[in-house]
mmCIF file of C-alpha atoms and ligand atoms in Angstrom:
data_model
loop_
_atom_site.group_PDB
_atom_site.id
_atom_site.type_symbol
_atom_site.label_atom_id
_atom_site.label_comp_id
_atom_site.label_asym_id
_atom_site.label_seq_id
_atom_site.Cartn_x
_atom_site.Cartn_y
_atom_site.Cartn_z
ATOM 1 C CA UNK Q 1 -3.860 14.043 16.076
ATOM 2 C CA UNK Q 2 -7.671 14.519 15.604
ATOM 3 C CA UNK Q 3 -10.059 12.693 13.380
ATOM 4 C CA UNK Q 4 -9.447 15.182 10.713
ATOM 5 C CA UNK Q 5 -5.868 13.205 10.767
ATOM 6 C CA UNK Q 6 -4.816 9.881 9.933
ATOM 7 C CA UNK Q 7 -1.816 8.908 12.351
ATOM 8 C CA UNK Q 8 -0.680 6.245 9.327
ATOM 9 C CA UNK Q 9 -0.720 8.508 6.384
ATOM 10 C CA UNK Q 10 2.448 9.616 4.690
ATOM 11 C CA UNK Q 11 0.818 13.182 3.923
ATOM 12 C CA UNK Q 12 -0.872 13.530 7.024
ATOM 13 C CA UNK Q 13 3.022 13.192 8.398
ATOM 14 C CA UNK Q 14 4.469 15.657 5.890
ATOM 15 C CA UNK Q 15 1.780 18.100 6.994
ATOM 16 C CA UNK Q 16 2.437 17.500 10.447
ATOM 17 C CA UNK Q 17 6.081 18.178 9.872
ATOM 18 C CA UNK Q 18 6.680 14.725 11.192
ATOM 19 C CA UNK Q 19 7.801 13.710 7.941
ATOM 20 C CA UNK Q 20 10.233 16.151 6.327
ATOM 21 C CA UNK Q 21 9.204 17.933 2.790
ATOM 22 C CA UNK Q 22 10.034 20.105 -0.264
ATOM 23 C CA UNK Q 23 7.205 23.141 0.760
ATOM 24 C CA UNK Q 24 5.953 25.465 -1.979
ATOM 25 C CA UNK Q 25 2.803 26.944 0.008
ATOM 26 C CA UNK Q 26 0.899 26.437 3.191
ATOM 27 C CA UNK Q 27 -2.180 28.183 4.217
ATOM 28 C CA UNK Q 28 -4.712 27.082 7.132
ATOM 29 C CA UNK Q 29 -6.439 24.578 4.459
ATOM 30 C CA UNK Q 30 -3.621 23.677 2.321
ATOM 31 C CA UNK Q 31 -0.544 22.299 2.094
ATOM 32 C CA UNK Q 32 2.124 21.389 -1.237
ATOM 33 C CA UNK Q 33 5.448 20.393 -1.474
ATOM 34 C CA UNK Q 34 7.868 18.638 -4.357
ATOM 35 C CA UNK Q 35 6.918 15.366 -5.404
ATOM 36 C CA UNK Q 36 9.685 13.102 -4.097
ATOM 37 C CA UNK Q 37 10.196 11.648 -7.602
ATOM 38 C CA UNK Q 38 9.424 13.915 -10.271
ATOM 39 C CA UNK Q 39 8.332 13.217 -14.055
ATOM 40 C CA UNK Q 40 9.285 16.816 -15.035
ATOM 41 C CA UNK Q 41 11.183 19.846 -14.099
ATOM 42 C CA UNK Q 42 8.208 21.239 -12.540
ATOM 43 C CA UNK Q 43 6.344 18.485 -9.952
ATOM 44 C CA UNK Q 44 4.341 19.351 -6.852
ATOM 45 C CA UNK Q 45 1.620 17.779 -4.774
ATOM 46 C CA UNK Q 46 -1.627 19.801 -3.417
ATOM 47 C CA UNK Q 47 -3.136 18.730 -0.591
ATOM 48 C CA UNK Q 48 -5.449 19.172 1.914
ATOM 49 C CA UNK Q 49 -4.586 19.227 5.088
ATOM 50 C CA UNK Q 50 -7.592 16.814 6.469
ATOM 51 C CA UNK Q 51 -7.290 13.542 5.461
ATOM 52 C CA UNK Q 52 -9.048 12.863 3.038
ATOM 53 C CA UNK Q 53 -8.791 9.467 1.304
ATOM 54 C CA UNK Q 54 -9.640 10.159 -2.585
ATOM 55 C CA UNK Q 55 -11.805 12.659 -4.917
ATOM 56 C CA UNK Q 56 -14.345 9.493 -4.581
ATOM 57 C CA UNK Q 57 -15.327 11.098 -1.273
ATOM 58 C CA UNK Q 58 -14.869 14.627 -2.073
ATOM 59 C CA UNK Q 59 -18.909 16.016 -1.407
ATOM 60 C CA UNK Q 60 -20.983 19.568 -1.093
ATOM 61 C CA UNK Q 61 -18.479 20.422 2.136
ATOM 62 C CA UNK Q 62 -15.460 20.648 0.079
ATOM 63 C CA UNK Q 63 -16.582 22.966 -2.698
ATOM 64 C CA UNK Q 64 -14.921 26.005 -1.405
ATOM 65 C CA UNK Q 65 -11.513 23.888 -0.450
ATOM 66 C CA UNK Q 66 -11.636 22.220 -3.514
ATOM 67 C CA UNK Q 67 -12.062 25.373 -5.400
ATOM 68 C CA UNK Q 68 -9.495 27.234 -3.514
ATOM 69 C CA UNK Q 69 -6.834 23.998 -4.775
ATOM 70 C CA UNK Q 70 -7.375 24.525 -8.063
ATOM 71 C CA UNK Q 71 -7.495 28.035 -8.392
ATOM 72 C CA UNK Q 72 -3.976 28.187 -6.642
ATOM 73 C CA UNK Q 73 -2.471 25.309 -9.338
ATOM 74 C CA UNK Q 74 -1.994 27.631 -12.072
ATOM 75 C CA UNK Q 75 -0.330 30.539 -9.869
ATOM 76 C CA UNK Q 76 1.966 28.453 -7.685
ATOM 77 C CA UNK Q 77 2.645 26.498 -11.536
ATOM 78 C CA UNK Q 78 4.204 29.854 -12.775
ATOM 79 C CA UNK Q 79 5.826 30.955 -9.321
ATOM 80 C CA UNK Q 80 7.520 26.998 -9.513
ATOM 81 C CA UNK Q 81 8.577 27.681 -13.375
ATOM 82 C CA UNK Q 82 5.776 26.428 -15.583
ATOM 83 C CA UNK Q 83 5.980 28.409 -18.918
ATOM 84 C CA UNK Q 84 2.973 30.704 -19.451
ATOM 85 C CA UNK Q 85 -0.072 29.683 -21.457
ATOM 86 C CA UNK Q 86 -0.242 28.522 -24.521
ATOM 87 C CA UNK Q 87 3.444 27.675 -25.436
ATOM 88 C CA UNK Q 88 4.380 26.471 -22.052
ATOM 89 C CA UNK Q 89 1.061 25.145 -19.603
ATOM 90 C CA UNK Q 90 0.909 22.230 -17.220
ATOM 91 C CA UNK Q 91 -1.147 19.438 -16.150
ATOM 92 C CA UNK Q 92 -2.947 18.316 -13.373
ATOM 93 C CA UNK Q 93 -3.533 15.064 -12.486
ATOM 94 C CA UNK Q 94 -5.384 13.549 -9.858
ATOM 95 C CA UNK Q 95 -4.937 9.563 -8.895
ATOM 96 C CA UNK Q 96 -8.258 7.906 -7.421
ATOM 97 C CA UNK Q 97 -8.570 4.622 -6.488
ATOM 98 C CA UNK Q 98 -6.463 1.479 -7.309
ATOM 99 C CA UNK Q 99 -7.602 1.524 -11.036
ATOM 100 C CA UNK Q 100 -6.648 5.381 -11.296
ATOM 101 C CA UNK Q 101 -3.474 4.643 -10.236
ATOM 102 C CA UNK Q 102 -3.496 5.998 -6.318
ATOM 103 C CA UNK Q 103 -0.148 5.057 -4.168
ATOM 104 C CA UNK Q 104 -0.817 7.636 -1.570
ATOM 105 C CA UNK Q 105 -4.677 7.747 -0.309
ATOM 106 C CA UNK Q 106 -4.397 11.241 1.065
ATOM 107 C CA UNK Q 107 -6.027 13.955 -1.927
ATOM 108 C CA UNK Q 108 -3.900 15.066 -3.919
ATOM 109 C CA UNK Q 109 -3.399 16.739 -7.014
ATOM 110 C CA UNK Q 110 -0.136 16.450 -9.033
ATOM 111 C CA UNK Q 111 0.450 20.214 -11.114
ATOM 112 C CA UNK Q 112 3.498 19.050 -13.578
ATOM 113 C CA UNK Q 113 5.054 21.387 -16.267
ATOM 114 C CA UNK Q 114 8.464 22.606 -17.540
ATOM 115 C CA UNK Q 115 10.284 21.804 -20.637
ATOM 116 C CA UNK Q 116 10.170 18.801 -22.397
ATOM 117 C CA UNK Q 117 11.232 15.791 -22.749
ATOM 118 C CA UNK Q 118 9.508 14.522 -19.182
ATOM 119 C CA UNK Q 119 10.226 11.336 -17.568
ATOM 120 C CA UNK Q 120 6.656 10.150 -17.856
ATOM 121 C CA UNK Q 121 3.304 11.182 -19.692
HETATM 122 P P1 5GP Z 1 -0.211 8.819 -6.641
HETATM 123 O O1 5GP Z 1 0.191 7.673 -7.525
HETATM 124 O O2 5GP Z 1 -0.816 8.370 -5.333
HETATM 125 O O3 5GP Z 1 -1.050 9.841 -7.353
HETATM 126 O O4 5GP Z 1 1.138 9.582 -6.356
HETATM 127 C C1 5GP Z 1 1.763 9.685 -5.123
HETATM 128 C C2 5GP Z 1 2.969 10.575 -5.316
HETATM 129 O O5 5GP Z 1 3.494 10.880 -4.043
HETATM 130 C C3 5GP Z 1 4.100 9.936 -6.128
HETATM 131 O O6 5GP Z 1 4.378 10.743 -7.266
HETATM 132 C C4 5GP Z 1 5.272 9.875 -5.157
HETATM 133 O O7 5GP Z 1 6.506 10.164 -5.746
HETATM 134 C C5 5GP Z 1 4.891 10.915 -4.109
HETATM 135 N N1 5GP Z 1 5.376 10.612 -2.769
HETATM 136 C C6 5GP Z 1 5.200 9.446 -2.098
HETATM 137 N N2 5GP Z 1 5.778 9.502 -0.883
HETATM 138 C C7 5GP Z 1 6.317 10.745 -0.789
HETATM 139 C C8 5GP Z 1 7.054 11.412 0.259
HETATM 140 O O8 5GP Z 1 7.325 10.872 1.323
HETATM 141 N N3 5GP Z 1 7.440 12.688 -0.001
HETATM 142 C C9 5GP Z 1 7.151 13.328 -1.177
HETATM 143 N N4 5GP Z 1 7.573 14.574 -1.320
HETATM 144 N N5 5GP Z 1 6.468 12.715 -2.177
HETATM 145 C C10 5GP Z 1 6.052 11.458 -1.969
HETATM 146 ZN ZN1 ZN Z 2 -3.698 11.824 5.303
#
């Protein structure tokens, strides 16, 4: 693996292949797949496929990566079975650091939706 890789990361491995996953959507600069354990009938993972730890070290370089994440959430949401806006939605949340609450410290953003009652928030 090159730099751009972390050989002891969990999502490094699932976008490797070396760890098997859920996909939803790859591209050259992204990859998502199913949360593992989801809160809600709708729960995938964005990443990208560097390694990078956290948002805390997202900078100018990532704008247009960064960019193209979230303006994928809401159309991959829908495609994954999100109702549409404003009776149905979703959220995205994004885990930095030990006090945000970060188990996995590969980027990634968390797009959750579907009908209610979830298993957590
Ligand atoms: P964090 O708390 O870091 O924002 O959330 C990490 C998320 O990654 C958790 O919701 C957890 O269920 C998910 N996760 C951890 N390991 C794996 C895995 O091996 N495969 C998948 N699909 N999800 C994982
Ligand atoms: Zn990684």
């Amino acid at each position: 693996m090159s730099a751009q890789h972390d050989p002891n990361c969990v999502f490094c491995k699932i976008v490797a292949g070396q760890i098997p996953s859920r996909k939803v959507y790859e591209d050259e600069d992204l990859f998502v797949f199913h949360d593992i354990h989801p809160w809600a009938p709708v729960h995938f993972l964005m990443v990208p496929k560097v390694h990078i730890p956290s948002m805390a070290q997202v900078g100018p370089e990532h704008e247009r990566l960064m960019g193209r994440l979230l303006t994928l959430a809401p159309k991959l949401a829908l495609e994954q079975g999100c109702n549409p806006y404003p009776e149905g939605g979703f959220r995205i949340v994004c885990n930095t650091g030990q006090e945000g609450g970060q188990e996995v410290h590969h980027l990634h953003v968390h797009v959750i939706g579907g009908p209610r009652p979830w298993a957590k928030g």
